[in-house]
XYZ file of C-alpha atoms in Angstrom:
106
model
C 1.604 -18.448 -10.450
C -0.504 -18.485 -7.406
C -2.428 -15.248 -6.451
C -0.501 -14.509 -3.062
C 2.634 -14.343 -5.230
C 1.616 -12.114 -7.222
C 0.479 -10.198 -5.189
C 3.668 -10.317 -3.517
C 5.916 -8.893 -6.792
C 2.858 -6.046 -7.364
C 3.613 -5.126 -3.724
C 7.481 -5.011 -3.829
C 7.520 -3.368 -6.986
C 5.084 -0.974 -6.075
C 6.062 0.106 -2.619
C 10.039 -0.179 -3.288
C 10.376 1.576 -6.358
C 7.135 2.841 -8.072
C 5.716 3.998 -5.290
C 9.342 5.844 -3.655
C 9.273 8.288 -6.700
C 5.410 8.781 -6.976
C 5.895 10.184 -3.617
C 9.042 12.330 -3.832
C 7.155 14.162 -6.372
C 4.500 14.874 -3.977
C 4.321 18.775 -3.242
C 2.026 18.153 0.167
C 4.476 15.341 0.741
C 7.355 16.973 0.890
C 6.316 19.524 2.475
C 4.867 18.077 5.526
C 8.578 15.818 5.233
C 10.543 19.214 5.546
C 8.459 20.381 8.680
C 9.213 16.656 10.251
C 12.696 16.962 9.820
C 12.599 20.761 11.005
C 10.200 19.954 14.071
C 13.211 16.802 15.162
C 15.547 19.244 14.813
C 14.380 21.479 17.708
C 13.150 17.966 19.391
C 16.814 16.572 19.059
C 18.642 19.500 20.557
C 16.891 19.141 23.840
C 17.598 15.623 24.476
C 20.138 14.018 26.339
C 22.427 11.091 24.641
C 20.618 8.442 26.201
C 17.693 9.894 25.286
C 18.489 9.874 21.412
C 19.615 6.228 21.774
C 15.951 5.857 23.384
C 14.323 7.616 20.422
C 15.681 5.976 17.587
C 15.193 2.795 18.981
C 11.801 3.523 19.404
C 11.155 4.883 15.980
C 12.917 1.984 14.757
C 10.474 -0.011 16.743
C 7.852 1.887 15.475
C 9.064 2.109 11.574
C 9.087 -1.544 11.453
C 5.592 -2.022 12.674
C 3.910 0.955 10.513
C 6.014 -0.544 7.529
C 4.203 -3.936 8.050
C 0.643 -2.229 8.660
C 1.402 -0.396 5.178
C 2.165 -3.999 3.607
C -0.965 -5.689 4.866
C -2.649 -2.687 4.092
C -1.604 -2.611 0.196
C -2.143 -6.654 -0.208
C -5.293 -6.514 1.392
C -6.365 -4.099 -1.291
C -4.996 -6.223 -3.691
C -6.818 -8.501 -2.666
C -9.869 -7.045 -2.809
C -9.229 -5.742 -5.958
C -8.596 -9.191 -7.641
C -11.832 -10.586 -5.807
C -13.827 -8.434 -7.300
C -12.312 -8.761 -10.604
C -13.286 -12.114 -10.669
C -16.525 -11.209 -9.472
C -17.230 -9.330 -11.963
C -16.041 -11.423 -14.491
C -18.382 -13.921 -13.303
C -21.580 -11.598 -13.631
C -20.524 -10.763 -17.332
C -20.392 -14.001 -17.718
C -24.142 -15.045 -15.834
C -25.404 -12.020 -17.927
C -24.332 -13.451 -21.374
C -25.367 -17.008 -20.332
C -29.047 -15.033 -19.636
C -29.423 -13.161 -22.700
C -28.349 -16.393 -25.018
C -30.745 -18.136 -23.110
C -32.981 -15.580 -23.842
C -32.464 -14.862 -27.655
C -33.046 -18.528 -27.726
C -36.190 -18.847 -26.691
C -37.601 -15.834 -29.165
């Protein structure tokens, strides 16, 4: 299995389910969720109907691309996190080639 696959399943696990109830458990996150939903609900009530059709097709809009940042965001970080992984796998390994060269020689 390539690398960007996996990466894919870690990221739709993560974000879809793991992730979902991490954050629901959250204290300062649901918190500052209850004061969003109580600041649209004064927000809402002064807007016209075309207005509302206006707004939620922004935030829509505006879901969509945030949800995408998030993704890239994540797998980046995966990325990174793999990389240097390997990395350092590779240094344990120069540092055990050294000190067998090394025991060696005495």
């Amino acid at each position: 299995m390539r690398k960007d696959e996996i990466i894919d399943l870690l990221t739709e696990y993560s974000t879809n389910e793991r992730l979902s109830k991490l954050v629901m458990k959250n204290e300062e996150y649901k918190s500052a969720l209850k004061y969003e939903e109580e600041q649209y609900g004064i927000f809402d009530k002064t807007l016209t109907d075309e207005q509302k059709v206006l707004l939620n097709s922004f935030a829509e809009a505006n879901a969509k691309t945030t949800a995408i940042y998030l993704k890239f965001t994540y797998q980046q970080g995966l990325k990174d996190m793999f990389n240097l992984n390997e990395s350092l796998q590779n240094d344990v390994k120069l540092v055990y080639e050294i000190m067998e060269k090394k025991l060696k020689v005495n």
